[in-house]
Short mmCIF file of C-alpha atoms in Angstrom, two decimals:
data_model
loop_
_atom_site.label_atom_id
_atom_site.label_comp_id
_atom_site.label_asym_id
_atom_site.label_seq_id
_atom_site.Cartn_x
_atom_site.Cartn_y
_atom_site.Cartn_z
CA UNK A 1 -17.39 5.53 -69.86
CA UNK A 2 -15.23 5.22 -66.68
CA UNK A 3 -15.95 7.41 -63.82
CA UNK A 4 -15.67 7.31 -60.02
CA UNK A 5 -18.48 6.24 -58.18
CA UNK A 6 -20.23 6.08 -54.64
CA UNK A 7 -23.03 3.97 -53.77
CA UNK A 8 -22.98 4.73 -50.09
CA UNK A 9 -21.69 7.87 -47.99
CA UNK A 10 -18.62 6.95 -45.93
CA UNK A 11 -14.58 7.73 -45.90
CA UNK A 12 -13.07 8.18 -49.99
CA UNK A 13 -12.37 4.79 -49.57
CA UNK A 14 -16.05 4.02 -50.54
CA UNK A 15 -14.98 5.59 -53.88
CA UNK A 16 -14.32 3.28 -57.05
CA UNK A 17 -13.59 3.56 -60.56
CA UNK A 18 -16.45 1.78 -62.36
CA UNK A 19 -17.75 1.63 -66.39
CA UNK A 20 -21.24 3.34 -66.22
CA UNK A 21 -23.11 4.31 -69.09
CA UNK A 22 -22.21 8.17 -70.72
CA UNK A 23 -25.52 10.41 -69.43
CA UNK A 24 -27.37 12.50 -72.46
CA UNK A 25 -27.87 16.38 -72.15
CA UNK A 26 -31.09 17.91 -71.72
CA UNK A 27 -32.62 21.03 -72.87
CA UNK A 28 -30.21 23.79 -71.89
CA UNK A 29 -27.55 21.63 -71.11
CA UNK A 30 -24.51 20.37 -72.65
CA UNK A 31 -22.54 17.11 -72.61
CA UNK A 32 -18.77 17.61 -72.11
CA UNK A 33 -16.06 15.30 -72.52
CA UNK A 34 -13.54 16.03 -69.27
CA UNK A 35 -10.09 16.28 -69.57
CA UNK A 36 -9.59 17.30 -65.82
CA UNK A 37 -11.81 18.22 -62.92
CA UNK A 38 -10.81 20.68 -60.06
CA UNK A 39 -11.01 18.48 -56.65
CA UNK A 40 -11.82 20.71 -53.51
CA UNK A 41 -13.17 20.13 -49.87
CA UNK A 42 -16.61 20.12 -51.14
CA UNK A 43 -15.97 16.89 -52.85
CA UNK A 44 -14.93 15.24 -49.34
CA UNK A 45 -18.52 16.42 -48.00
CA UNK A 46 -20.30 14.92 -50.29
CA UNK A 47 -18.41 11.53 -50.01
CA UNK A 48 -18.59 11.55 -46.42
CA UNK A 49 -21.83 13.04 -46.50
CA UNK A 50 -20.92 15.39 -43.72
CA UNK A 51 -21.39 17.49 -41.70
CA UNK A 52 -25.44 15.71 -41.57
CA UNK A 53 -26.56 19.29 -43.02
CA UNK A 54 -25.52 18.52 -46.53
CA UNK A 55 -27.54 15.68 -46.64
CA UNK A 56 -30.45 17.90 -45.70
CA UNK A 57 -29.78 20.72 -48.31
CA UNK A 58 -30.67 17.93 -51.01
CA UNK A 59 -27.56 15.46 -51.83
CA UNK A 60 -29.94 12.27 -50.41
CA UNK A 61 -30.36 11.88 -46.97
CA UNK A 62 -29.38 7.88 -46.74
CA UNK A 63 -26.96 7.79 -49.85
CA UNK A 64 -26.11 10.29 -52.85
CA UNK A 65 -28.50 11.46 -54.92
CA UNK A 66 -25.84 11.29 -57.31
CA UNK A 67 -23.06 8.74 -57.41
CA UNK A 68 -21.20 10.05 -59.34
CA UNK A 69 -18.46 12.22 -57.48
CA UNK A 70 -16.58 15.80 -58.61
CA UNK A 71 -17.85 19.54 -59.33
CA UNK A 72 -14.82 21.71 -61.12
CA UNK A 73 -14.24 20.72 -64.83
CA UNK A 74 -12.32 22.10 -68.12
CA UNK A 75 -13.20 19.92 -71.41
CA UNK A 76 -14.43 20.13 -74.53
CA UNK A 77 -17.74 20.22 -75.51
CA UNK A 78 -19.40 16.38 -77.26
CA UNK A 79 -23.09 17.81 -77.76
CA UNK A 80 -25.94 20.20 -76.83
CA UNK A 81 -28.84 20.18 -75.12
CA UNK A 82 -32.16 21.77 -76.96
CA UNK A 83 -31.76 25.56 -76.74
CA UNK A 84 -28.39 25.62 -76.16
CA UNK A 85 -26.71 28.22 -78.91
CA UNK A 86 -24.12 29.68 -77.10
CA UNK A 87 -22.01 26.73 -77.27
CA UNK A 88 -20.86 24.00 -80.31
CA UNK A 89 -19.10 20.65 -80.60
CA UNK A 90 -15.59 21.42 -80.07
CA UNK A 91 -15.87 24.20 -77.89
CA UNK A 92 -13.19 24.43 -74.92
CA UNK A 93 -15.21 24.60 -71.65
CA UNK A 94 -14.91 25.19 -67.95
CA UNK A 95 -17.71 25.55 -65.26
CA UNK A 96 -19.28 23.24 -62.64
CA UNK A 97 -21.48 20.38 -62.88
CA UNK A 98 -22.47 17.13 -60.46
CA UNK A 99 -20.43 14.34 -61.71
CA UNK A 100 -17.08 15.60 -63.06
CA UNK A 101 -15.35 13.19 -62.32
CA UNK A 102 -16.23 10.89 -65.59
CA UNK A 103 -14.94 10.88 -69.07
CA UNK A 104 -18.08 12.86 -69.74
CA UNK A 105 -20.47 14.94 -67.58
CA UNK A 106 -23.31 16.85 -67.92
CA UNK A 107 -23.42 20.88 -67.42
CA UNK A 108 -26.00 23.31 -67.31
CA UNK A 109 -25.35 26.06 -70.10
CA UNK A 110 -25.26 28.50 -67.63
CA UNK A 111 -22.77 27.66 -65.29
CA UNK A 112 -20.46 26.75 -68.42
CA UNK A 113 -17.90 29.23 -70.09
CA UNK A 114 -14.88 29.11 -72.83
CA UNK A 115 -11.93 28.36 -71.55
CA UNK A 116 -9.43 30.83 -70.72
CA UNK A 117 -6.70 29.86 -74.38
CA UNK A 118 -3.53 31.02 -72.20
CA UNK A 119 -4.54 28.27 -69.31
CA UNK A 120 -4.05 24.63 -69.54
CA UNK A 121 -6.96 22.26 -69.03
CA UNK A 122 -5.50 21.49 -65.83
CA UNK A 123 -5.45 24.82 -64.69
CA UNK A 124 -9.17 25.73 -66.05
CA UNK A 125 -10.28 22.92 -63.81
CA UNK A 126 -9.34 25.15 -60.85
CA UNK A 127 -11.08 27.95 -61.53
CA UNK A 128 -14.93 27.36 -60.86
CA UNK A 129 -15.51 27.01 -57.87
CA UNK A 130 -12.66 28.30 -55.92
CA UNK A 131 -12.81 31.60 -58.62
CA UNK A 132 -16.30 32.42 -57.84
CA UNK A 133 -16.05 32.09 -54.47
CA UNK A 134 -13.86 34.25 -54.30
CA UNK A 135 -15.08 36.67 -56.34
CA UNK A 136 -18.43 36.67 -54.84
CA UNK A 137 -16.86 37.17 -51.07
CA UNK A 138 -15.08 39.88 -51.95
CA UNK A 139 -16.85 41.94 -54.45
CA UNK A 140 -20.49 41.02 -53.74
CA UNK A 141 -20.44 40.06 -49.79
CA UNK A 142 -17.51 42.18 -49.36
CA UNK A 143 -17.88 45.31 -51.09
CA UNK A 144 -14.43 45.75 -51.71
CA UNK A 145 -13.11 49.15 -52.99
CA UNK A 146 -9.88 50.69 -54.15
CA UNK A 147 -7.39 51.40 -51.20
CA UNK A 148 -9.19 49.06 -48.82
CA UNK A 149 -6.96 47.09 -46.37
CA UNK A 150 -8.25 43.66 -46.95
CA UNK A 151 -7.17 40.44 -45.35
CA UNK A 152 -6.85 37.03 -46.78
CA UNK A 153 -7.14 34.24 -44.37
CA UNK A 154 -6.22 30.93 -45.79
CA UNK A 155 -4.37 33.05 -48.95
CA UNK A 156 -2.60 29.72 -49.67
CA UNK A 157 -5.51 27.81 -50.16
CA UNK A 158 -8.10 27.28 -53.37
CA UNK A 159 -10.49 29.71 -52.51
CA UNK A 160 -7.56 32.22 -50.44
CA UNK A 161 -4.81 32.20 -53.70
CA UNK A 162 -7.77 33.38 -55.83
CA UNK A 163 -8.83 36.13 -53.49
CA UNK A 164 -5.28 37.40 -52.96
CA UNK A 165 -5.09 37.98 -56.65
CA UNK A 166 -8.79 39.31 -56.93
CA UNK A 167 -8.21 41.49 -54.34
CA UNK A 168 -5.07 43.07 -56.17
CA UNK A 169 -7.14 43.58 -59.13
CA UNK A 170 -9.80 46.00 -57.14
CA UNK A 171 -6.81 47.78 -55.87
CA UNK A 172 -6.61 46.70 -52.50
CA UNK A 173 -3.85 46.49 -50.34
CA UNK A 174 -3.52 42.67 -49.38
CA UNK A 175 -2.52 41.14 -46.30
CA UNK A 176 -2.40 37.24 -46.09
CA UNK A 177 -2.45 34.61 -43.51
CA UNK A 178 -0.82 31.50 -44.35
CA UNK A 179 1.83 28.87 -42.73
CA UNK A 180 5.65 28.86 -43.14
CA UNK A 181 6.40 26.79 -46.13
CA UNK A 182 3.50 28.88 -48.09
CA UNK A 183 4.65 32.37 -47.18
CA UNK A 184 6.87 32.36 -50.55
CA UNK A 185 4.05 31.83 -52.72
CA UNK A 186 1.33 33.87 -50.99
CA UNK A 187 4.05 36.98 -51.83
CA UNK A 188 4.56 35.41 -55.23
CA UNK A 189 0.33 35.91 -55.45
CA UNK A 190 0.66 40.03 -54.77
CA UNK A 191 0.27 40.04 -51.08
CA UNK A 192 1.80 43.30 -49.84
CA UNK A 193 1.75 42.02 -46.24
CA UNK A 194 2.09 38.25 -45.31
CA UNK A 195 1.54 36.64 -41.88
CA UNK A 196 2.83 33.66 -40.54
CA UNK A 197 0.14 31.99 -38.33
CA UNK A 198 1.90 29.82 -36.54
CA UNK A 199 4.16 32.75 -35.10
CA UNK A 200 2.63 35.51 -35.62
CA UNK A 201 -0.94 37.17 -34.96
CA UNK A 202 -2.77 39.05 -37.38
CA UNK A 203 -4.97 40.60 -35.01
CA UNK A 204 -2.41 43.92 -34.51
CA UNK A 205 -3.78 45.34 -37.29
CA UNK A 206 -7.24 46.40 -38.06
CA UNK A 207 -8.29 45.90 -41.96
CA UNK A 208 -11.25 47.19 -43.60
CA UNK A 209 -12.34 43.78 -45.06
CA UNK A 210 -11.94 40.29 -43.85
CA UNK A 211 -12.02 37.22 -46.18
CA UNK A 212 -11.83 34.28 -43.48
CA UNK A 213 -11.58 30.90 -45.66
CA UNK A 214 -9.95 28.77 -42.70
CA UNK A 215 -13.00 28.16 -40.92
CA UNK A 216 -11.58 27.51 -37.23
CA UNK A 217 -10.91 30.85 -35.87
CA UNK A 218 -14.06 32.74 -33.58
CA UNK A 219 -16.07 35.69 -34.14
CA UNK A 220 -14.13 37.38 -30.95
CA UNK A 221 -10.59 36.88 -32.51
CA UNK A 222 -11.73 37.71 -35.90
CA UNK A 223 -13.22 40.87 -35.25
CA UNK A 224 -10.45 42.37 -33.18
CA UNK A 225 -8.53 42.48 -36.82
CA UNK A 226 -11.46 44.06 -38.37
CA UNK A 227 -12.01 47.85 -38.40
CA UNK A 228 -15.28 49.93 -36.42
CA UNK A 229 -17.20 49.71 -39.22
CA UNK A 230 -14.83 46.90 -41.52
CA UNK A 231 -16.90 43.87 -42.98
CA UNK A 232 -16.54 40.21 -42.38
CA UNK A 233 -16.97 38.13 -44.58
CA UNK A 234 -16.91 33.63 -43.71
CA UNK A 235 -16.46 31.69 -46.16
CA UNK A 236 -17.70 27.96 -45.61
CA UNK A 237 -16.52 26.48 -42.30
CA UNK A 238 -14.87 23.11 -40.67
CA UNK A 239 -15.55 21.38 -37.50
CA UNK A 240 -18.49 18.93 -36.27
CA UNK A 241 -20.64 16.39 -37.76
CA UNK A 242 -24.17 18.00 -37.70
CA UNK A 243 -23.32 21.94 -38.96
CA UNK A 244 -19.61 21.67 -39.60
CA UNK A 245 -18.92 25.42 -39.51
CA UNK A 246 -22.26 26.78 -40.26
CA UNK A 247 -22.58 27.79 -36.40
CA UNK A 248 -19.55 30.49 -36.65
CA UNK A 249 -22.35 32.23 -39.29
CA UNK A 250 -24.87 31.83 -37.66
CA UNK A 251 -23.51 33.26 -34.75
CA UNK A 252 -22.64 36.62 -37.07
CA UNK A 253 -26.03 36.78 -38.34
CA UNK A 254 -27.06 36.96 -34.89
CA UNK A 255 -24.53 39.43 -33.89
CA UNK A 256 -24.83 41.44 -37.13
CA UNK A 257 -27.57 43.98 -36.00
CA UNK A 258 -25.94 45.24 -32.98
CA UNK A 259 -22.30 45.89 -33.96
CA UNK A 260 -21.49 48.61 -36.95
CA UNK A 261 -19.40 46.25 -38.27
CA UNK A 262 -20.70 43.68 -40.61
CA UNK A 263 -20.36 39.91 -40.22
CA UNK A 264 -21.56 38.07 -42.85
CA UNK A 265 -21.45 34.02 -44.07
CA UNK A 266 -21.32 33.57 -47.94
CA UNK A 267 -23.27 30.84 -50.15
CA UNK A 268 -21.47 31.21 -53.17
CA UNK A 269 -22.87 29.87 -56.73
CA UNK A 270 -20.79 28.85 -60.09
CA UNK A 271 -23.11 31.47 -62.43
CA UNK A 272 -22.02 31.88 -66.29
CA UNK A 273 -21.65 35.63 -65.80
CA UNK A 274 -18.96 35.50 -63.08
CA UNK A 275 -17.14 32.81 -65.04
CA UNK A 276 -16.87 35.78 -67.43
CA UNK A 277 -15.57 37.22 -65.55
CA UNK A 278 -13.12 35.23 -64.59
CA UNK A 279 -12.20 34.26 -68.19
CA UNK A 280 -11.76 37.71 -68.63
CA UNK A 281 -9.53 38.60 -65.53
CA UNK A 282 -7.01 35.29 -66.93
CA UNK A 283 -7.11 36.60 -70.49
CA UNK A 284 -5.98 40.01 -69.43
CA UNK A 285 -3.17 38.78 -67.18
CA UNK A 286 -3.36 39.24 -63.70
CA UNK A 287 -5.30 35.92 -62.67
CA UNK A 288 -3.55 32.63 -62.62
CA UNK A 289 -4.99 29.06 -61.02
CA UNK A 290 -2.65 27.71 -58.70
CA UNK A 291 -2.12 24.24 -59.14
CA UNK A 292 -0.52 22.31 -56.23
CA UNK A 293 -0.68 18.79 -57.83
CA UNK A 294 -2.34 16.59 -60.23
CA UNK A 295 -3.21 12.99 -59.97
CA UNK A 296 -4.87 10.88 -62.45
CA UNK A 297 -8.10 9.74 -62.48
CA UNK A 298 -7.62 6.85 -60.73
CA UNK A 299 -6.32 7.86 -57.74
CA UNK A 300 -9.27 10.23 -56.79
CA UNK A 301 -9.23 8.67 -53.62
CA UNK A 302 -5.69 9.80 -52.67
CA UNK A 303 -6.43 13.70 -54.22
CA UNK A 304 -9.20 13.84 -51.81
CA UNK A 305 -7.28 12.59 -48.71
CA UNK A 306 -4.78 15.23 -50.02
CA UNK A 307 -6.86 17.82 -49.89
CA UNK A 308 -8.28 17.10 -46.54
CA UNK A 309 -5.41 16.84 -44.75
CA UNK A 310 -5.08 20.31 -45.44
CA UNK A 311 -1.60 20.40 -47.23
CA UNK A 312 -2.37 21.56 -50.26
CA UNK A 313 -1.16 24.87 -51.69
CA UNK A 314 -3.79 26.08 -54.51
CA UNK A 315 -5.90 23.52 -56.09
CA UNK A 316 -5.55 19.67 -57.07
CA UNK A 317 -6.89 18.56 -60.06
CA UNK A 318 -7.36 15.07 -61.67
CA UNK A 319 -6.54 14.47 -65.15
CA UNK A 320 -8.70 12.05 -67.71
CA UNK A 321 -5.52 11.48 -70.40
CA UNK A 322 -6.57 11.32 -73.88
CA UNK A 323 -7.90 14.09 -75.77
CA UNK A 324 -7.83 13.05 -79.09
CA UNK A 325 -11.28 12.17 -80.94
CA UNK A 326 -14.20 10.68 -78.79
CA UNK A 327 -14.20 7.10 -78.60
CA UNK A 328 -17.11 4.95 -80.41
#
């Protein structure tokens, strides 16, 4: 099968398209065949094997544990695993796995769902990830309720167009921070409010929850937007070689005990029962992936770059053509 492969951490650049031998699933796994996978700044970590901590949380400290690059995926499912029952040959899939980006990858059951019928398989590819990040930041770190003044930072981005439209669903009242040419879309979202960063400041108004999904902004400036007793909540992080982020959480779980209002950092996880979720919130209507651009499998190198330059609007997803029968 063709996929893109690393043998070495360094720039995208060390990324190729080779012919490597279609992997097997194991017991309570399943073997998809990918028709596109979601591509997000995670994927540009792992290439670059930066910042240094990722390489210590497990991905191989001198080159990838696995070569085989991408996360976010929507295909159809080849074959099961032993004790698999939930899903069949045929089945239309989404979820996360290590090494999407291949004409087939393997996925454990349980970070696997049906796809969503009203979305493409270019749009399920967005969802993972981004979706449960989301979700998890607002709901579980966040604690959002009905009539809460919540604020998106970064609503234009993967994770920040999901949360805008999460948000909406638990009845808050959204306000997002974005840049010029993304205000449009950020209202298009449901934002009730929308700030221009780069002339405006967001921190004249105090909001009951904080979604922060930018990564460069300090505790100090952050917190004069929050309310006496709001909650923040960071969402990964940018900046530095070593901890690339990770010190603006650290520095709230530090600060946490002796302020009433909470600062958290979120770890997010792909689990089956928030893709549910999810599938369920895009069946019923008011969830939709926004897709910014697609490229095609080839040119994984140049969706990455994309994507960490910072322009994208929503997600970018690569597409695997075919998806007619399954090829001898």
């Amino acid at each position: 099968m063709k996929a893109i492969v690393q043998d070495r951490y360094g720039n995208p650049g060390v990324l190729e398209p080779r012919d490597i031998a279609r992997p097997a699933p194991g017991p309570g796994e399943v073997l998809v065949r990918v028709h596109a996978a979601g591509v997000d700044p995670g994927v540009w970590h792992l290439t670059t094997g930066q910042p240094y901590l990722v390489r210590l949380l497990g991905f191989g400290l001198r080159r990838p544990k696995n070569s085989v690059r991408g996360l976010d995926f929507a295909g159809t499912v080849e074959q099961t695993g032993e004790g698999v029952t939930k899903f069949h040959p045929g089945d239309e899939v989404f979820g996360e796995c290590a090494g999407a980006f291949a004409e087939y990858a393997v996925a454990k059951a349980d970070r696997v769902a049906g796809k969503p019928a009203r979305l493409s398989f270019e749009q399920a590819a967005a969802v993972a990830i981004s979706g449960c990040t989301a979700l998890q930041g607002l709901r579980d770190a966040g604690g959002v309720r009905p009539g809460q003044s919540v604020l998106v930072i970064g609503a234009a981005g993967g994770v920040g167009s999901f949360a805008v439209q999460l948000a909406k669903t638990f009845g808050a009242e959204v306000t997002a921070v974005c840049s010029t040419g993304k205000v449009d879309l950020v209202r298009e979202l449901g934002a009730g409010h929308v700030v221009d960063y780069t002339c405006a400041d967001f921190t004249d108004r105090r909001h009951d929850l904080i979604l922060d999904t930018a990564g460069l902004r300090s505790l100090a400036h952050l917190r004069r937007a929050l309310a006496p007793r709001g909650t923040l909540v960071i969402v990964g992080g940018e900046g530095g070689k070593w901890l690339g982020g990770v010190q603006r959480v650290l520095r709230a779980a530090v600060l946490n005990p002796f302020v009433k209002q909470r600062l958290r950092g979120l770890i997010s996880t792909v689990r089956g029962t928030d893709l549910e979720v999810l599938r369920e919130t895009i069946e019923a209507g008011p969830l939709t992936p926004v897709l910014d651009r697609t490229y095609p499998l080839a040119d994984a190198v140049a969706a990455i770059d994309h994507v960490h330059r910072g322009h994208s609007a929503g997600k970018v997803v690569l597409t695997l053509g075919s998806r007619g029968p399954a090829a001898s």
